[in-house]
Tab-separated table of C-alpha atoms and ligand atoms in Angstrom:
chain	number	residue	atom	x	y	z
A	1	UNK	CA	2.844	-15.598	-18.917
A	2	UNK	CA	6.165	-13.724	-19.525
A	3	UNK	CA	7.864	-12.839	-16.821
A	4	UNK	CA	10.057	-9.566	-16.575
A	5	UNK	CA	13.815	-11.556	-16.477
A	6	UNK	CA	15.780	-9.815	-13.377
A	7	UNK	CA	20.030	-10.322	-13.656
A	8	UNK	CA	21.820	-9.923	-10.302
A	9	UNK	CA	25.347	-9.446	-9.513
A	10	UNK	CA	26.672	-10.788	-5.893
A	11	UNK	CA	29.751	-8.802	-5.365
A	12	UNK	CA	30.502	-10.739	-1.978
A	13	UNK	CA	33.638	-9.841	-0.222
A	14	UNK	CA	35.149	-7.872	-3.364
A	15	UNK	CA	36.125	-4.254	-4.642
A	16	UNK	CA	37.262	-0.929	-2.328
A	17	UNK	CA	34.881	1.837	-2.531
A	18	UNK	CA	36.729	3.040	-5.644
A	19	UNK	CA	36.578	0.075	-7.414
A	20	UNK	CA	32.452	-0.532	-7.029
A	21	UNK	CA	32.066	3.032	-7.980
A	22	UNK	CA	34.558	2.635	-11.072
A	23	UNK	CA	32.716	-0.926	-11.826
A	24	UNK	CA	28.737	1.256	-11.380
A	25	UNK	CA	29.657	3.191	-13.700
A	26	UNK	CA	30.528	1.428	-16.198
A	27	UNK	CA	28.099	-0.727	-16.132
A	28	UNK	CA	25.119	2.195	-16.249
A	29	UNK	CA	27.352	3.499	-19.176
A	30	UNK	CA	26.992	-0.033	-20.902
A	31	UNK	CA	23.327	-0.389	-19.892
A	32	UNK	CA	21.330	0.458	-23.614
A	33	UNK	CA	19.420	-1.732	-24.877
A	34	UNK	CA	18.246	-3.659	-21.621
A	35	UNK	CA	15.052	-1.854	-20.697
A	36	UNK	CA	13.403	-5.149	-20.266
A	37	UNK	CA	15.690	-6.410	-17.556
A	38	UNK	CA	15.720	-5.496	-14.141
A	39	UNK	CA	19.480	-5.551	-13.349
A	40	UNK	CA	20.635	-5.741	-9.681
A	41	UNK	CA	24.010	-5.342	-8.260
A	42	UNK	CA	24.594	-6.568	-4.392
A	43	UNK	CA	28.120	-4.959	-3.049
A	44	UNK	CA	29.259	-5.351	0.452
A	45	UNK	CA	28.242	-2.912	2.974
A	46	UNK	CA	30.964	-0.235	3.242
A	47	UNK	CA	29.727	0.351	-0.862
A	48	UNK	CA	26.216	0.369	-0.532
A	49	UNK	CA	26.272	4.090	0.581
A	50	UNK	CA	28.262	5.601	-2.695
A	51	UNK	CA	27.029	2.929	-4.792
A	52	UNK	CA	23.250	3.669	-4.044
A	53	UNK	CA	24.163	7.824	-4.753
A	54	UNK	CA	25.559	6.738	-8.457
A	55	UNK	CA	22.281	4.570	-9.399
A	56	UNK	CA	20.302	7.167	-8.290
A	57	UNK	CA	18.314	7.951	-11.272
A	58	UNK	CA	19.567	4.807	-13.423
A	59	UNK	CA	17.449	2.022	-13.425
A	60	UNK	CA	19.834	-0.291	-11.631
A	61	UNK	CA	18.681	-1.127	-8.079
A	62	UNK	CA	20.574	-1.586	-5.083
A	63	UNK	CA	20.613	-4.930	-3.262
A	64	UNK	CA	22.384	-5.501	0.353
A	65	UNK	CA	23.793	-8.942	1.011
A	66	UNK	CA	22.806	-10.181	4.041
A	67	UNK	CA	20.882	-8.213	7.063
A	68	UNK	CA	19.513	-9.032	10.688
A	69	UNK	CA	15.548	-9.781	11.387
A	70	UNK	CA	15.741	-7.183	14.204
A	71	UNK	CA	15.086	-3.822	13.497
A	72	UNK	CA	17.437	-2.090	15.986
A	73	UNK	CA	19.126	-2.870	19.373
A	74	UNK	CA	22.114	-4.141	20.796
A	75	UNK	CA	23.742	-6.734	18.520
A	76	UNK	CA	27.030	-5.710	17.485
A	77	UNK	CA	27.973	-6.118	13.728
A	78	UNK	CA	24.871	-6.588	12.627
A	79	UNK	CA	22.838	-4.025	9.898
A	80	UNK	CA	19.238	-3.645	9.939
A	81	UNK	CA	16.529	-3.449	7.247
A	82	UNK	CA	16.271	0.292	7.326
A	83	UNK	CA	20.198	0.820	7.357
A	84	UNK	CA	19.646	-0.464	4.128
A	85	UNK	CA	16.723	1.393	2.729
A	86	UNK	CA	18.111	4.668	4.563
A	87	UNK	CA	21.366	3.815	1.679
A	88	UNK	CA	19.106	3.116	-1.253
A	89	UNK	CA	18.597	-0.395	-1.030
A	90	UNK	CA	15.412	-2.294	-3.341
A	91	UNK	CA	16.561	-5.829	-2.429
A	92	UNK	CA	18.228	-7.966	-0.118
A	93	UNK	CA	20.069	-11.134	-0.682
A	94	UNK	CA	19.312	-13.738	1.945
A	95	UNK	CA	20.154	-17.352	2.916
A	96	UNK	CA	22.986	-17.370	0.437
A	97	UNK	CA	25.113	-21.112	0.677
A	98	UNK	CA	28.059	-19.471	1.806
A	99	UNK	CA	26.253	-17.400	4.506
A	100	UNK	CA	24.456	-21.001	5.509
A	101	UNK	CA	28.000	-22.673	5.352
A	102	UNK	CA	30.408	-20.021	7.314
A	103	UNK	CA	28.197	-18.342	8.920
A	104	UNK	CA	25.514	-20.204	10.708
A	105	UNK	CA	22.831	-19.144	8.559
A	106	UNK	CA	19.950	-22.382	8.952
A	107	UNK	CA	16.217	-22.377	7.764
A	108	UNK	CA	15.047	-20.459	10.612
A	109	UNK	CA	16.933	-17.718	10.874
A	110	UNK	CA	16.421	-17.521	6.642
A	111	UNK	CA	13.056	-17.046	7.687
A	112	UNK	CA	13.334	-14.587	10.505
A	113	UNK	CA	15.050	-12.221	7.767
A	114	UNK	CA	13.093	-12.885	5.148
A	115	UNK	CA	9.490	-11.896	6.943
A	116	UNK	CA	11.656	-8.776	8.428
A	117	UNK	CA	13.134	-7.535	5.070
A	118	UNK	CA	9.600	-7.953	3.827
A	119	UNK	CA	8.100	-5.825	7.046
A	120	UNK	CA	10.584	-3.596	6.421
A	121	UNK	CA	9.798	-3.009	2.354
A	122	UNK	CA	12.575	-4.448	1.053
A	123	UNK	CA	12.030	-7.319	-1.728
A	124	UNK	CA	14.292	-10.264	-0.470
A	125	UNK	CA	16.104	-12.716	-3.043
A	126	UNK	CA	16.014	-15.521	-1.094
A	127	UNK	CA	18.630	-18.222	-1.809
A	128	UNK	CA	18.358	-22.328	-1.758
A	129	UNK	CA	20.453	-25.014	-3.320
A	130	UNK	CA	22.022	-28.783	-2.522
A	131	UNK	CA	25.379	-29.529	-1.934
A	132	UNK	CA	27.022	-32.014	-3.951
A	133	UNK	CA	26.586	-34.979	-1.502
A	134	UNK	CA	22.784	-33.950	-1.517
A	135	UNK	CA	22.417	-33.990	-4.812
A	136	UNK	CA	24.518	-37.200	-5.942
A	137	UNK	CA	22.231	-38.994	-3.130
A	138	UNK	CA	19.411	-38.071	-4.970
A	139	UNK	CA	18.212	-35.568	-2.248
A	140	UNK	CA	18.071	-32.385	-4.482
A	141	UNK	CA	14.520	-31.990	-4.007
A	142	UNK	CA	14.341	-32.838	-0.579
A	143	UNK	CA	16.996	-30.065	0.823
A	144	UNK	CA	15.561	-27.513	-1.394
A	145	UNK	CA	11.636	-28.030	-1.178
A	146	UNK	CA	12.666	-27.682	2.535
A	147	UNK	CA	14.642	-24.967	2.315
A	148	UNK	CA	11.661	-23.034	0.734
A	149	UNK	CA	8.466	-24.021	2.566
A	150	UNK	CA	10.663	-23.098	5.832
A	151	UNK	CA	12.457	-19.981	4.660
A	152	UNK	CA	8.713	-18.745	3.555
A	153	UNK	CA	6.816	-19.786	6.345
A	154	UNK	CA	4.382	-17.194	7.553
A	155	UNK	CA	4.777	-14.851	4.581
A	156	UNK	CA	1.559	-13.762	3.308
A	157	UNK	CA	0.266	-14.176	-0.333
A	158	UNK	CA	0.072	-10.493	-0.891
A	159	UNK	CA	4.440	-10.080	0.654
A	160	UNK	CA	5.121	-13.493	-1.321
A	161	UNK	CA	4.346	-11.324	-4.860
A	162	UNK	CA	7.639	-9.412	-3.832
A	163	UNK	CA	9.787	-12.039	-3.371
A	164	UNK	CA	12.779	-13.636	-6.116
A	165	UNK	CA	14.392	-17.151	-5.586
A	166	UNK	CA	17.500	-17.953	-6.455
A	167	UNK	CA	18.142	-22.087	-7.252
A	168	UNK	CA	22.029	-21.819	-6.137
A	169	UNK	CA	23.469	-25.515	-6.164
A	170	UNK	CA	26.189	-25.377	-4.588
A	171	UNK	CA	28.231	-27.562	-6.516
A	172	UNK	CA	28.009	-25.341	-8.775
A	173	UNK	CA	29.123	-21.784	-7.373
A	174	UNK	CA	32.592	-20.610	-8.189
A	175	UNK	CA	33.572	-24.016	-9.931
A	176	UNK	CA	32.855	-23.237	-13.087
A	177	UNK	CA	30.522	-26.263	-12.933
A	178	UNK	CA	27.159	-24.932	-14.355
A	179	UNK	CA	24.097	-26.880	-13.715
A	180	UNK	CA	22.844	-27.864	-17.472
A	181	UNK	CA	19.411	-26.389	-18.759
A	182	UNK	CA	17.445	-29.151	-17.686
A	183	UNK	CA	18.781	-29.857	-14.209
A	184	UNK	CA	17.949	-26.116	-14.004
A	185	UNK	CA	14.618	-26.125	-15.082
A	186	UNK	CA	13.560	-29.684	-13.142
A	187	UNK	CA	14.269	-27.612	-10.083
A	188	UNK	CA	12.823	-24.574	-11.304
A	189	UNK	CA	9.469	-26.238	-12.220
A	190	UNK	CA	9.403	-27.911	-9.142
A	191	UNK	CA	9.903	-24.942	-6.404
A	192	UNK	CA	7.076	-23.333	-8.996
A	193	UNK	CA	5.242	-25.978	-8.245
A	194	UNK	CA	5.626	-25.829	-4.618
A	195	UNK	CA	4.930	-21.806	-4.470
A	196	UNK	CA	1.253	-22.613	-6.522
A	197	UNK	CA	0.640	-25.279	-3.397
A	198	UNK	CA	1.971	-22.696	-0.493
A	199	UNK	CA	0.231	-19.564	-2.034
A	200	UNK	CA	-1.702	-19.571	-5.054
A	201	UNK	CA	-1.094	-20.314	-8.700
A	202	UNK	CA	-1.412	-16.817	-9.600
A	203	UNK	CA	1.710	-16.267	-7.447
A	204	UNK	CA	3.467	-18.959	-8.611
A	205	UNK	CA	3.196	-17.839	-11.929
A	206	UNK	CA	4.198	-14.601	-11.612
A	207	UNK	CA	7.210	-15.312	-9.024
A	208	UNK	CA	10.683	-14.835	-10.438
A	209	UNK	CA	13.308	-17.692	-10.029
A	210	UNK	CA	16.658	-16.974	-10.814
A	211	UNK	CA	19.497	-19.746	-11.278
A	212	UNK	CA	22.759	-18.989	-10.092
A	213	UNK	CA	26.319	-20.944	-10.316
A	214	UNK	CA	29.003	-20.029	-12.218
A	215	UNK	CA	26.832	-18.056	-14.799
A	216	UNK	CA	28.899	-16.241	-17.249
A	217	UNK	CA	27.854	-14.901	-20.743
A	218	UNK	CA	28.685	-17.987	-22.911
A	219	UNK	CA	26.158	-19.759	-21.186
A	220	UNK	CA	23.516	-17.837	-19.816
A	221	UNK	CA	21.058	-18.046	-22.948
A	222	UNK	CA	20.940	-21.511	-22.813
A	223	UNK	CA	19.205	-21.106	-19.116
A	224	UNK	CA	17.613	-18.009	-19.988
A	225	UNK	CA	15.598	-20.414	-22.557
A	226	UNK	CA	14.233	-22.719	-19.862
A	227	UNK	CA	10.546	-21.837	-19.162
A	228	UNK	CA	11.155	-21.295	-15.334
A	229	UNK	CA	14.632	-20.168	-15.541
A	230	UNK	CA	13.869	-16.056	-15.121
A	231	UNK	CA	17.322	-14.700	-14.189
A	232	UNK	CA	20.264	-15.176	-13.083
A	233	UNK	CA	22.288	-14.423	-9.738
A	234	UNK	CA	26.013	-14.108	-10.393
A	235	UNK	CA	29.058	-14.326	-8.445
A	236	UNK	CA	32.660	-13.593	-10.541
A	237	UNK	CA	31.108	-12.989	-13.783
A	238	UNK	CA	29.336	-10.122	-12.289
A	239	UNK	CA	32.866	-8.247	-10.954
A	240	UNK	CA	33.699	-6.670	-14.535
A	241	UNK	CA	31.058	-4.469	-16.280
A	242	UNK	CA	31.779	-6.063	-19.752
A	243	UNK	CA	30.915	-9.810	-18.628
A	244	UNK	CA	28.037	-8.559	-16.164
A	245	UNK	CA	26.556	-7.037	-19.065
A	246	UNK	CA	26.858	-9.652	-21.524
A	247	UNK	CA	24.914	-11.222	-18.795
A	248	UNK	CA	22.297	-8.798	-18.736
A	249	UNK	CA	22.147	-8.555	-22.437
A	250	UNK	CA	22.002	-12.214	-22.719
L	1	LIG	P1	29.580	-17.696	-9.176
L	1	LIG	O1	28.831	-17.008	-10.294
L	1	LIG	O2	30.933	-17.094	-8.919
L	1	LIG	O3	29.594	-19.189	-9.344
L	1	LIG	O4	28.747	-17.389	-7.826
L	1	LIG	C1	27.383	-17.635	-7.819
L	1	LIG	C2	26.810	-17.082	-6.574
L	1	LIG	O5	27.030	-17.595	-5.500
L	1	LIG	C3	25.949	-15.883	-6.677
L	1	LIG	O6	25.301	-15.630	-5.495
């Protein structure tokens, strides 16, 4: 079964109003020839507003990076899932490792968002990965199987066909440190494998698991090939329109 590849691009904490609109529009100028991609583009909040009014009508959707599980009340700083369809937004980015590493973010409160973006009728991206330690003490599989039978519990089969993984190690993000193919794809297969035992195979199959770390355009076909690698989710590479879109064009 071939899946429909999706490309995101995390913006984090980067580009003024002026400079997400300048970098929108040139990448739905650059956009031919990708009509069987799903492209993405995540920018912090104070963009979402203007960015969402320029992809209006362009087949780039809008994805928010973070949001809270409740849908209104008294928690200062905090954005809800319909602020962010109110501004345009498809997706949501959630349990990134840096959000998990500043900010508090744990299993639990990956899940709280996750079942509350999908309540809501946004499609979550929902992030796992090892850190090096993890990984060099042969606990990849460990952190991350956990990561995703806890950040999923309680979703229903019919919400899981909505959701995208991203397999974010994060050795890997902003080092320049790419994961190769195949440690890529072991992990790939296996949290495919673990989405056929928590839902169905049907779901598995049809779920979409991006990779994401240090992804750049001289090295993205190499992951694209993998058989469960389908997209990417990308940090620097994705903050000028000419190297996001040799992503997307891959
Ligand atoms: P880099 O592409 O800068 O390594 O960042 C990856 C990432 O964290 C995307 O969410």
């Amino acid at each position: 079964m071939k899946r429909r590849p999706i490309m995101a691009g995390n913006w984090k904490m980067h580009m003024l109003v002026a400079e997400a609109e300048a970098l929108v529009k040139g990448l739905v100028a650059g956009l031919d020839g990708t009509e069987d991609v799903d492209v993405v583009v995540a920018p912090p909040f104070p963009s979402l507003h203007p960015v969402g009014r320029l992809l209006d009508g362009t087949p780039i959707a809008l994805a928010a990076q973070n949001m809270h599980w409740e849908a209104s009340g008294a928690y200062t700083g905090e954005v809800s899932a319909a602020m962010l369809l109110d501004v345009g937004c498809r997706h949501v980015i959630i349990g990134h490792s840096e959000r998990r590493q500043y900010f508090g973010e744990t299993d639990e409160t990956v899940n709280r968002k996750v079942k509350a973006a999908l309540a809501a009728g946004l499609d979550p991206i929902v992030c796992v990965g090892e850190v090096l330690e993890e990984r060099k003490s042969g606990r990849t599989w460990e952190v991350v199987g956990r990561q995703t039978r806890k950040g999923l519990e309680g979703v229903s089969a019919e919400d899981a066909k909505r959701l995208v993984l991203a397999y974010e190690p994060v050795w890997a993000i902003g080092t320049g440190e790419t994961a190769t193919p195949e440690q890529a794809q072991e992990v790939h297969g296996r949290i495919r494998g673990l989405i056929g035992e928590l839902f169905d195979d049907g779901i598995a199959q049809g779920l979409r698991i991006q990779y994401g770390g240090s992804v750049k355009p001289d090295n993205v076909r190499g992951l694209m090939d993998q058989p469960d690698v389908d997209g990417a989710l990308v940090g620097g590479a994705a903050l000028k329109a000419e190297s996001f879109l040799g992503i997307v064009k891959f």
